[in-house]
PDB file of N, CA and C in Angstrom:
ATOM      1  N   UNK A  14      22.789   7.112 -18.852  1.00  0.00           N
ATOM      2  CA  UNK A  14      22.967   7.953 -17.691  1.00  0.00           C
ATOM      3  C   UNK A  14      21.301   6.955 -16.588  1.00  0.00           C
ATOM      4  N   UNK A  15      21.463   6.310 -15.293  1.00  0.00           N
ATOM      5  CA  UNK A  15      20.359   5.600 -14.426  1.00  0.00           C
ATOM      6  C   UNK A  15      19.331   7.029 -14.589  1.00  0.00           C
ATOM      7  N   UNK A  16      19.476   8.219 -14.024  1.00  0.00           N
ATOM      8  CA  UNK A  16      18.478   8.996 -13.918  1.00  0.00           C
ATOM      9  C   UNK A  16      16.788   9.165 -15.397  1.00  0.00           C
ATOM     10  N   UNK A  17      18.216   9.260 -16.538  1.00  0.00           N
ATOM     11  CA  UNK A  17      16.818   9.460 -17.578  1.00  0.00           C
ATOM     12  C   UNK A  17      16.026   7.881 -17.266  1.00  0.00           C
ATOM     13  N   UNK A  18      16.791   6.715 -17.054  1.00  0.00           N
ATOM     14  CA  UNK A  18      16.465   5.412 -17.791  1.00  0.00           C
ATOM     15  C   UNK A  18      15.083   5.136 -16.354  1.00  0.00           C
ATOM     16  N   UNK A  19      15.428   6.267 -15.604  1.00  0.00           N
ATOM     17  CA  UNK A  19      14.573   6.288 -14.051  1.00  0.00           C
ATOM     18  C   UNK A  19      13.405   7.150 -14.919  1.00  0.00           C
ATOM     19  N   UNK A  20      12.983   8.241 -15.252  1.00  0.00           N
ATOM     20  CA  UNK A  20      12.122   8.774 -16.093  1.00  0.00           C
ATOM     21  C   UNK A  20      11.475   8.285 -16.499  1.00  0.00           C
ATOM     22  N   UNK A  21      12.037   7.176 -17.263  1.00  0.00           N
ATOM     23  CA  UNK A  21      10.972   6.376 -18.277  1.00  0.00           C
ATOM     24  C   UNK A  21      10.115   5.854 -17.908  1.00  0.00           C
ATOM     25  N   UNK A  22       9.608   5.779 -16.618  1.00  0.00           N
ATOM     26  CA  UNK A  22       8.637   4.945 -16.408  1.00  0.00           C
ATOM     27  C   UNK A  22       7.696   5.656 -15.633  1.00  0.00           C
ATOM     28  N   UNK A  23       6.199   5.479 -15.794  1.00  0.00           N
ATOM     29  CA  UNK A  23       5.142   6.448 -15.771  1.00  0.00           C
ATOM     30  C   UNK A  23       5.015   6.897 -14.241  1.00  0.00           C
ATOM     31  N   UNK A  24       5.378   5.770 -13.488  1.00  0.00           N
ATOM     32  CA  UNK A  24       4.742   6.145 -12.051  1.00  0.00           C
ATOM     33  C   UNK A  24       6.180   6.418 -11.670  1.00  0.00           C
ATOM     34  N   UNK A  25       7.409   6.787 -11.819  1.00  0.00           N
ATOM     35  CA  UNK A  25       8.168   7.262 -10.820  1.00  0.00           C
ATOM     36  C   UNK A  25       8.040   8.516 -11.652  1.00  0.00           C
ATOM     37  N   UNK A  26       8.415   8.733 -13.234  1.00  0.00           N
ATOM     38  CA  UNK A  26       7.912   9.961 -13.054  1.00  0.00           C
ATOM     39  C   UNK A  26       6.502  10.772 -12.335  1.00  0.00           C
ATOM     40  N   UNK A  27       5.462  10.569 -12.124  1.00  0.00           N
ATOM     41  CA  UNK A  27       4.610  10.924 -11.395  1.00  0.00           C
ATOM     42  C   UNK A  27       5.481  10.916  -9.752  1.00  0.00           C
ATOM     43  N   UNK A  28       5.570  10.144  -9.316  1.00  0.00           N
ATOM     44  CA  UNK A  28       6.131  10.334  -7.696  1.00  0.00           C
ATOM     45  C   UNK A  28       7.625  11.137  -8.081  1.00  0.00           C
ATOM     46  N   UNK A  29       8.588  11.270  -9.053  1.00  0.00           N
ATOM     47  CA  UNK A  29       9.206  12.922  -9.120  1.00  0.00           C
ATOM     48  C   UNK A  29       8.100  14.081  -8.883  1.00  0.00           C
ATOM     49  N   UNK A  30       7.311  14.405 -10.053  1.00  0.00           N
ATOM     50  CA  UNK A  30       7.023  15.688 -10.195  1.00  0.00           C
ATOM     51  C   UNK A  30       6.185  15.797  -9.192  1.00  0.00           C
ATOM     52  N   UNK A  31       5.587  15.047  -8.184  1.00  0.00           N
ATOM     53  CA  UNK A  31       5.271  15.443  -6.777  1.00  0.00           C
ATOM     54  C   UNK A  31       6.485  15.484  -5.841  1.00  0.00           C
ATOM     55  N   UNK A  32       7.661  14.814  -5.894  1.00  0.00           N
ATOM     56  CA  UNK A  32       8.676  15.551  -4.752  1.00  0.00           C
ATOM     57  C   UNK A  32       9.363  16.323  -5.347  1.00  0.00           C
ATOM     58  N   UNK A  33       9.467  17.056  -6.597  1.00  0.00           N
ATOM     59  CA  UNK A  33      10.196  17.843  -6.598  1.00  0.00           C
ATOM     60  C   UNK A  33       9.266  19.144  -6.244  1.00  0.00           C
ATOM     61  N   UNK A  34       7.871  18.688  -5.621  1.00  0.00           N
ATOM     62  CA  UNK A  34       7.256  20.303  -5.246  1.00  0.00           C
ATOM     63  C   UNK A  34       7.154  20.001  -4.271  1.00  0.00           C
ATOM     64  N   UNK A  35       7.574  19.113  -3.284  1.00  0.00           N
ATOM     65  CA  UNK A  35       7.425  18.607  -1.491  1.00  0.00           C
ATOM     66  C   UNK A  35       7.845  17.847  -0.971  1.00  0.00           C
ATOM     67  N   UNK A  36       8.070  17.193  -0.196  1.00  0.00           N
ATOM     68  CA  UNK A  36       7.599  16.407   0.808  1.00  0.00           C
ATOM     69  C   UNK A  36       7.137  15.654   1.109  1.00  0.00           C
ATOM     70  N   UNK A  37       7.345  14.243   1.045  1.00  0.00           N
ATOM     71  CA  UNK A  37       6.001  13.143   1.492  1.00  0.00           C
ATOM     72  C   UNK A  37       6.893  12.059   1.761  1.00  0.00           C
ATOM     73  N   UNK A  38       5.781  11.568   2.882  1.00  0.00           N
ATOM     74  CA  UNK A  38       6.157  10.150   2.992  1.00  0.00           C
ATOM     75  C   UNK A  38       5.500   8.956   1.657  1.00  0.00           C
ATOM     76  N   UNK A  39       5.440   7.968   2.446  1.00  0.00           N
ATOM     77  CA  UNK A  39       5.185   6.530   1.666  1.00  0.00           C
ATOM     78  C   UNK A  39       4.326   6.408   1.336  1.00  0.00           C
ATOM     79  N   UNK A  40       3.873   6.607   3.169  1.00  0.00           N
ATOM     80  CA  UNK A  40       1.526   6.464   2.423  1.00  0.00           C
ATOM     81  C   UNK A  40       1.436   7.828   1.895  1.00  0.00           C
ATOM     82  N   UNK A  41       1.714   8.692   1.965  1.00  0.00           N
ATOM     83  CA  UNK A  41       0.831  10.009   1.050  1.00  0.00           C
ATOM     84  C   UNK A  41       1.016   9.591  -0.135  1.00  0.00           C
ATOM     85  N   UNK A  42       2.255   9.871  -0.302  1.00  0.00           N
ATOM     86  CA  UNK A  42       2.889   9.321  -2.233  1.00  0.00           C
ATOM     87  C   UNK A  42       1.690   8.065  -3.183  1.00  0.00           C
ATOM     88  N   UNK A  43       1.475   7.252  -1.523  1.00  0.00           N
ATOM     89  CA  UNK A  43       0.439   5.902  -2.125  1.00  0.00           C
ATOM     90  C   UNK A  43      -0.739   6.710  -2.146  1.00  0.00           C
ATOM     91  N   UNK A  44      -1.163   6.805  -1.885  1.00  0.00           N
ATOM     92  CA  UNK A  44      -2.493   7.303  -1.618  1.00  0.00           C
ATOM     93  C   UNK A  44      -2.469   8.340  -3.014  1.00  0.00           C
ATOM     94  N   UNK A  45      -2.088   9.422  -2.962  1.00  0.00           N
ATOM     95  CA  UNK A  45      -2.204  10.720  -4.111  1.00  0.00           C
ATOM     96  C   UNK A  45      -2.154   9.935  -5.253  1.00  0.00           C
ATOM     97  N   UNK A  46      -0.970   9.167  -5.643  1.00  0.00           N
ATOM     98  CA  UNK A  46      -1.227   8.323  -7.299  1.00  0.00           C
ATOM     99  C   UNK A  46      -1.707   7.093  -7.224  1.00  0.00           C
ATOM    100  N   UNK A  47      -2.700   6.816  -6.069  1.00  0.00           N
ATOM    101  CA  UNK A  47      -3.508   5.187  -6.291  1.00  0.00           C
ATOM    102  C   UNK A  47      -2.396   4.533  -6.838  1.00  0.00           C
ATOM    103  N   UNK A  48      -1.398   4.625  -6.154  1.00  0.00           N
ATOM    104  CA  UNK A  48      -0.837   2.676  -5.962  1.00  0.00           C
ATOM    105  C   UNK A  48      -0.253   2.641  -4.803  1.00  0.00           C
ATOM    106  N   UNK A  49       0.161   0.817  -4.592  1.00  0.00           N
ATOM    107  CA  UNK A  49      -0.043  -0.293  -3.496  1.00  0.00           C
ATOM    108  C   UNK A  49       1.542   0.675  -2.413  1.00  0.00           C
ATOM    109  N   UNK A  50       1.370   0.789  -1.645  1.00  0.00           N
ATOM    110  CA  UNK A  50       2.784   1.212  -1.049  1.00  0.00           C
ATOM    111  C   UNK A  50       3.639   0.124  -1.374  1.00  0.00           C
ATOM    112  N   UNK A  51       4.001  -0.717  -1.415  1.00  0.00           N
ATOM    113  CA  UNK A  51       5.189  -1.470  -2.080  1.00  0.00           C
ATOM    114  C   UNK A  51       5.680  -1.591  -2.945  1.00  0.00           C
ATOM    115  N   UNK A  52       5.155  -1.201  -4.113  1.00  0.00           N
ATOM    116  CA  UNK A  52       5.122  -0.929  -5.079  1.00  0.00           C
ATOM    117  C   UNK A  52       6.015   0.786  -5.193  1.00  0.00           C
ATOM    118  N   UNK A  53       5.145   1.500  -4.535  1.00  0.00           N
ATOM    119  CA  UNK A  53       5.465   3.317  -3.939  1.00  0.00           C
ATOM    120  C   UNK A  53       7.470   3.247  -3.722  1.00  0.00           C
ATOM    121  N   UNK A  54       7.736   2.079  -2.416  1.00  0.00           N
ATOM    122  CA  UNK A  54       8.554   1.395  -1.382  1.00  0.00           C
ATOM    123  C   UNK A  54       9.620   1.200  -3.045  1.00  0.00           C
ATOM    124  N   UNK A  55       9.225   0.620  -4.003  1.00  0.00           N
ATOM    125  CA  UNK A  55      10.025   0.018  -4.978  1.00  0.00           C
ATOM    126  C   UNK A  55      11.219   1.036  -5.668  1.00  0.00           C
ATOM    127  N   UNK A  56       9.807   1.462  -6.187  1.00  0.00           N
ATOM    128  CA  UNK A  56       9.927   3.284  -7.047  1.00  0.00           C
ATOM    129  C   UNK A  56      11.015   3.676  -6.342  1.00  0.00           C
ATOM    130  N   UNK A  57      10.674   4.099  -5.253  1.00  0.00           N
ATOM    131  CA  UNK A  57      11.935   5.005  -4.257  1.00  0.00           C
ATOM    132  C   UNK A  57      12.961   4.630  -3.961  1.00  0.00           C
ATOM    133  N   UNK A  58      12.696   3.073  -4.226  1.00  0.00           N
ATOM    134  CA  UNK A  58      14.387   2.876  -3.679  1.00  0.00           C
ATOM    135  C   UNK A  58      15.427   2.759  -5.064  1.00  0.00           C
ATOM    136  N   UNK A  59      14.528   2.006  -6.256  1.00  0.00           N
ATOM    137  CA  UNK A  59      15.407   3.050  -7.187  1.00  0.00           C
ATOM    138  C   UNK A  59      15.815   4.672  -7.547  1.00  0.00           C
ATOM    139  N   UNK A  60      15.098   5.163  -7.358  1.00  0.00           N
ATOM    140  CA  UNK A  60      15.300   6.434  -7.495  1.00  0.00           C
ATOM    141  C   UNK A  60      16.402   7.093  -6.307  1.00  0.00           C
ATOM    142  N   UNK A  61      16.445   6.657  -5.263  1.00  0.00           N
ATOM    143  CA  UNK A  61      17.345   6.671  -4.305  1.00  0.00           C
ATOM    144  C   UNK A  61      18.305   6.700  -5.048  1.00  0.00           C
ATOM    145  N   UNK A  62      18.511   4.877  -5.339  1.00  0.00           N
ATOM    146  CA  UNK A  62      19.388   4.769  -6.363  1.00  0.00           C
ATOM    147  C   UNK A  62      20.401   5.180  -7.153  1.00  0.00           C
ATOM    148  N   UNK A  63      19.344   6.307  -7.818  1.00  0.00           N
ATOM    149  CA  UNK A  63      20.021   6.387  -8.851  1.00  0.00           C
ATOM    150  C   UNK A  63      20.459   8.195  -9.241  1.00  0.00           C
ATOM    151  N   UNK A  64      20.256   8.470  -7.161  1.00  0.00           N
ATOM    152  CA  UNK A  64      20.840   9.948  -6.915  1.00  0.00           C
ATOM    153  C   UNK A  64      18.967  11.232  -6.931  1.00  0.00           C
ATOM    154  N   UNK A  65      18.380  10.575  -7.103  1.00  0.00           N
ATOM    155  CA  UNK A  65      17.018  11.480  -7.796  1.00  0.00           C
ATOM    156  C   UNK A  65      16.554  12.258  -6.485  1.00  0.00           C
ATOM    157  N   UNK A  66      16.356  11.304  -5.536  1.00  0.00           N
ATOM    158  CA  UNK A  66      15.967  11.268  -4.675  1.00  0.00           C
ATOM    159  C   UNK A  66      16.682  11.207  -2.953  1.00  0.00           C
ATOM    160  N   UNK A  67      16.261  12.269  -2.341  1.00  0.00           N
ATOM    161  CA  UNK A  67      16.700  11.897  -0.759  1.00  0.00           C
ATOM    162  C   UNK A  67      15.521  11.879   0.600  1.00  0.00           C
ATOM    163  N   UNK A  68      16.548  11.345   1.380  1.00  0.00           N
ATOM    164  CA  UNK A  68      15.207  11.201   2.583  1.00  0.00           C
ATOM    165  C   UNK A  68      16.072  11.757   3.789  1.00  0.00           C
ATOM    166  N   UNK A  69      15.052  11.693   4.243  1.00  0.00           N
ATOM    167  CA  UNK A  69      15.050  12.195   6.324  1.00  0.00           C
ATOM    168  C   UNK A  69      14.275  11.451   7.288  1.00  0.00           C
ATOM    169  N   UNK A  70      14.424  11.887   8.116  1.00  0.00           N
ATOM    170  CA  UNK A  70      13.409  10.981   9.599  1.00  0.00           C
ATOM    171  C   UNK A  70      13.016  11.873   9.823  1.00  0.00           C
ATOM    172  N   UNK A  71      11.214  11.596   9.556  1.00  0.00           N
ATOM    173  CA  UNK A  71      10.303  12.792  11.341  1.00  0.00           C
ATOM    174  C   UNK A  71       9.754  11.443  12.087  1.00  0.00           C
ATOM    175  N   UNK A  72      10.330  11.802  12.799  1.00  0.00           N
ATOM    176  CA  UNK A  72      10.114  10.519  14.247  1.00  0.00           C
ATOM    177  C   UNK A  72      10.390   9.671  13.392  1.00  0.00           C
ATOM    178  N   UNK A  73       9.012   8.367  13.552  1.00  0.00           N
ATOM    179  CA  UNK A  73       9.370   6.683  12.866  1.00  0.00           C
ATOM    180  C   UNK A  73       9.170   7.387  11.018  1.00  0.00           C
ATOM    181  N   UNK A  74       8.259   8.622  10.796  1.00  0.00           N
ATOM    182  CA  UNK A  74       8.534   8.181   8.833  1.00  0.00           C
ATOM    183  C   UNK A  74       9.864   8.655   8.225  1.00  0.00           C
ATOM    184  N   UNK A  75       9.511   8.160   7.110  1.00  0.00           N
ATOM    185  CA  UNK A  75      10.848   8.905   6.679  1.00  0.00           C
ATOM    186  C   UNK A  75      10.326   9.932   4.889  1.00  0.00           C
ATOM    187  N   UNK A  76      10.372  10.327   4.748  1.00  0.00           N
ATOM    188  CA  UNK A  76      10.227  11.821   4.031  1.00  0.00           C
ATOM    189  C   UNK A  76      10.525  11.730   3.248  1.00  0.00           C
ATOM    190  N   UNK A  77      10.659  11.793   1.963  1.00  0.00           N
ATOM    191  CA  UNK A  77      11.070  11.724   0.615  1.00  0.00           C
ATOM    192  C   UNK A  77      11.097  12.920   0.120  1.00  0.00           C
ATOM    193  N   UNK A  78      12.112  13.373  -0.805  1.00  0.00           N
ATOM    194  CA  UNK A  78      12.079  14.399  -1.770  1.00  0.00           C
ATOM    195  C   UNK A  78      13.314  15.135  -2.938  1.00  0.00           C
ATOM    196  N   UNK A  79      12.364  15.958  -3.776  1.00  0.00           N
ATOM    197  CA  UNK A  79      13.941  15.903  -4.476  1.00  0.00           C
ATOM    198  C   UNK A  79      15.148  16.298  -4.521  1.00  0.00           C
ATOM    199  N   UNK A  80      16.201  15.244  -4.990  1.00  0.00           N
ATOM    200  CA  UNK A  80      17.427  15.389  -4.311  1.00  0.00           C
ATOM    201  C   UNK A  80      17.975  17.040  -4.662  1.00  0.00           C
ATOM    202  N   UNK A  81      17.982  18.291  -5.327  1.00  0.00           N
ATOM    203  CA  UNK A  81      18.171  19.458  -4.934  1.00  0.00           C
ATOM    204  C   UNK A  81      17.620  20.247  -6.162  1.00  0.00           C
ATOM    205  N   UNK A  82      18.017  21.262  -6.941  1.00  0.00           N
ATOM    206  CA  UNK A  82      17.782  21.959  -7.668  1.00  0.00           C
ATOM    207  C   UNK A  82      17.488  21.698  -8.888  1.00  0.00           C
ATOM    208  N   UNK A  83      18.933  20.652  -9.414  1.00  0.00           N
ATOM    209  CA  UNK A  83      18.772  20.635 -10.640  1.00  0.00           C
ATOM    210  C   UNK A  83      18.340  19.342 -10.762  1.00  0.00           C
ATOM    211  N   UNK A  84      17.217  18.509  -9.787  1.00  0.00           N
ATOM    212  CA  UNK A  84      17.097  17.394 -10.148  1.00  0.00           C
ATOM    213  C   UNK A  84      15.684  17.884 -10.460  1.00  0.00           C
ATOM    214  N   UNK A  85      15.043  18.885  -9.626  1.00  0.00           N
ATOM    215  CA  UNK A  85      13.298  19.827 -10.035  1.00  0.00           C
ATOM    216  C   UNK A  85      13.573  20.413 -11.351  1.00  0.00           C
ATOM    217  N   UNK A  86      14.877  20.732 -11.845  1.00  0.00           N
ATOM    218  CA  UNK A  86      14.895  21.430 -13.109  1.00  0.00           C
ATOM    219  C   UNK A  86      14.662  20.100 -14.404  1.00  0.00           C
ATOM    220  N   UNK A  87      15.334  19.503 -13.906  1.00  0.00           N
ATOM    221  CA  UNK A  87      15.322  18.290 -14.538  1.00  0.00           C
ATOM    222  C   UNK A  87      13.337  17.403 -15.162  1.00  0.00           C
ATOM    223  N   UNK A  88      13.146  17.905 -13.587  1.00  0.00           N
ATOM    224  CA  UNK A  88      11.376  17.026 -14.340  1.00  0.00           C
ATOM    225  C   UNK A  88      10.638  18.071 -14.658  1.00  0.00           C
ATOM    226  N   UNK A  89      10.758  18.973 -14.039  1.00  0.00           N
ATOM    227  CA  UNK A  89      10.537  20.568 -15.069  1.00  0.00           C
ATOM    228  C   UNK A  89      10.431  20.409 -16.180  1.00  0.00           C
ATOM    229  N   UNK A  90      11.730  20.367 -17.059  1.00  0.00           N
ATOM    230  CA  UNK A  90      12.103  20.361 -18.460  1.00  0.00           C
ATOM    231  C   UNK A  90      10.654  18.964 -18.775  1.00  0.00           C
ATOM    232  N   UNK A  91      11.162  18.336 -18.496  1.00  0.00           N
ATOM    233  CA  UNK A  91      11.012  16.539 -18.778  1.00  0.00           C
ATOM    234  C   UNK A  91       9.382  16.712 -19.138  1.00  0.00           C
ATOM    235  N   UNK A  92       8.747  17.358 -18.206  1.00  0.00           N
ATOM    236  CA  UNK A  92       7.185  17.580 -18.279  1.00  0.00           C
ATOM    237  C   UNK A  92       6.872  18.230 -18.950  1.00  0.00           C
ATOM    238  N   UNK A  93       8.068  19.153 -19.671  1.00  0.00           N
ATOM    239  CA  UNK A  93       7.136  21.013 -20.221  1.00  0.00           C
ATOM    240  C   UNK A  93       7.463  20.281 -21.445  1.00  0.00           C
ATOM    241  N   UNK A  94       8.315  19.530 -21.803  1.00  0.00           N
ATOM    242  CA  UNK A  94       8.843  18.906 -23.533  1.00  0.00           C
ATOM    243  C   UNK A  94       7.532  17.779 -23.546  1.00  0.00           C
ATOM    244  N   UNK A  95       7.480  17.132 -22.946  1.00  0.00           N
ATOM    245  CA  UNK A  95       5.992  16.068 -23.086  1.00  0.00           C
ATOM    246  C   UNK A  95       5.233  16.649 -23.286  1.00  0.00           C
ATOM    247  N   UNK A  96       4.537  17.637 -22.043  1.00  0.00           N
ATOM    248  CA  UNK A  96       3.961  18.835 -22.440  1.00  0.00           C
ATOM    249  C   UNK A  96       3.469  19.098 -24.313  1.00  0.00           C
ATOM    250  N   UNK A  97       4.473  19.867 -24.745  1.00  0.00           N
ATOM    251  CA  UNK A  97       4.676  20.397 -25.446  1.00  0.00           C
ATOM    252  C   UNK A  97       4.408  18.921 -27.359  1.00  0.00           C
ATOM    253  N   UNK A  98       4.792  17.815 -26.873  1.00  0.00           N
ATOM    254  CA  UNK A  98       4.543  16.578 -27.395  1.00  0.00           C
ATOM    255  C   UNK A  98       3.409  16.397 -27.623  1.00  0.00           C
ATOM    256  N   UNK A  99       2.638  16.170 -26.763  1.00  0.00           N
ATOM    257  CA  UNK A  99       1.332  15.601 -26.816  1.00  0.00           C
ATOM    258  C   UNK A  99      -0.357  16.931 -26.708  1.00  0.00           C
ATOM    259  N   UNK A 100       0.392  18.435 -26.406  1.00  0.00           N
ATOM    260  CA  UNK A 100      -0.576  19.525 -26.579  1.00  0.00           C
ATOM    261  C   UNK A 100      -0.977  19.893 -28.395  1.00  0.00           C
ATOM    262  N   UNK A 101       0.496  19.534 -28.961  1.00  0.00           N
ATOM    263  CA  UNK A 101       1.346  19.899 -31.243  1.00  0.00           C
ATOM    264  C   UNK A 101       1.327  20.922 -30.356  1.00  0.00           C
ATOM    265  N   UNK A 102       1.808  21.511 -28.880  1.00  0.00           N
ATOM    266  CA  UNK A 102       2.302  22.865 -29.306  1.00  0.00           C
ATOM    267  C   UNK A 102       3.740  23.664 -29.901  1.00  0.00           C
ATOM    268  N   UNK A 103       4.258  24.118 -30.898  1.00  0.00           N
ATOM    269  CA  UNK A 103       4.840  24.014 -31.660  1.00  0.00           C
ATOM    270  C   UNK A 103       6.648  24.146 -30.796  1.00  0.00           C
ATOM    271  N   UNK A 104       7.718  23.255 -31.265  1.00  0.00           N
ATOM    272  CA  UNK A 104       9.498  23.960 -30.705  1.00  0.00           C
ATOM    273  C   UNK A 104       9.343  25.108 -30.583  1.00  0.00           C
ATOM    274  N   UNK A 105       9.950  25.109 -29.784  1.00  0.00           N
ATOM    275  CA  UNK A 105      10.906  26.799 -30.071  1.00  0.00           C
ATOM    276  C   UNK A 105      12.253  26.649 -29.384  1.00  0.00           C
ATOM    277  N   UNK A 106      12.966  27.802 -29.204  1.00  0.00           N
ATOM    278  CA  UNK A 106      14.214  27.899 -28.597  1.00  0.00           C
ATOM    279  C   UNK A 106      13.739  28.682 -27.515  1.00  0.00           C
TER     280      UNK A 106
END
């Protein structure tokens, strides 16, 4: 599935974490994660093609957000799992 491959990149995962908590334009995302605007734009294009991100126009700006509740839940679970792996918290059901 393209969605999982897209989330294997640390920058895209950071972008998705932000987008699962609100709406951002490219400039705000680039500043927040300290990555160049062109690179953020390239990552957002890939995330959009994979169906993880939606856009809307706000005047001249394009604003990005996680596509829906399913995508937000996927990001939350992926990061929750990663936290368990990194911190050594025991697995649970």
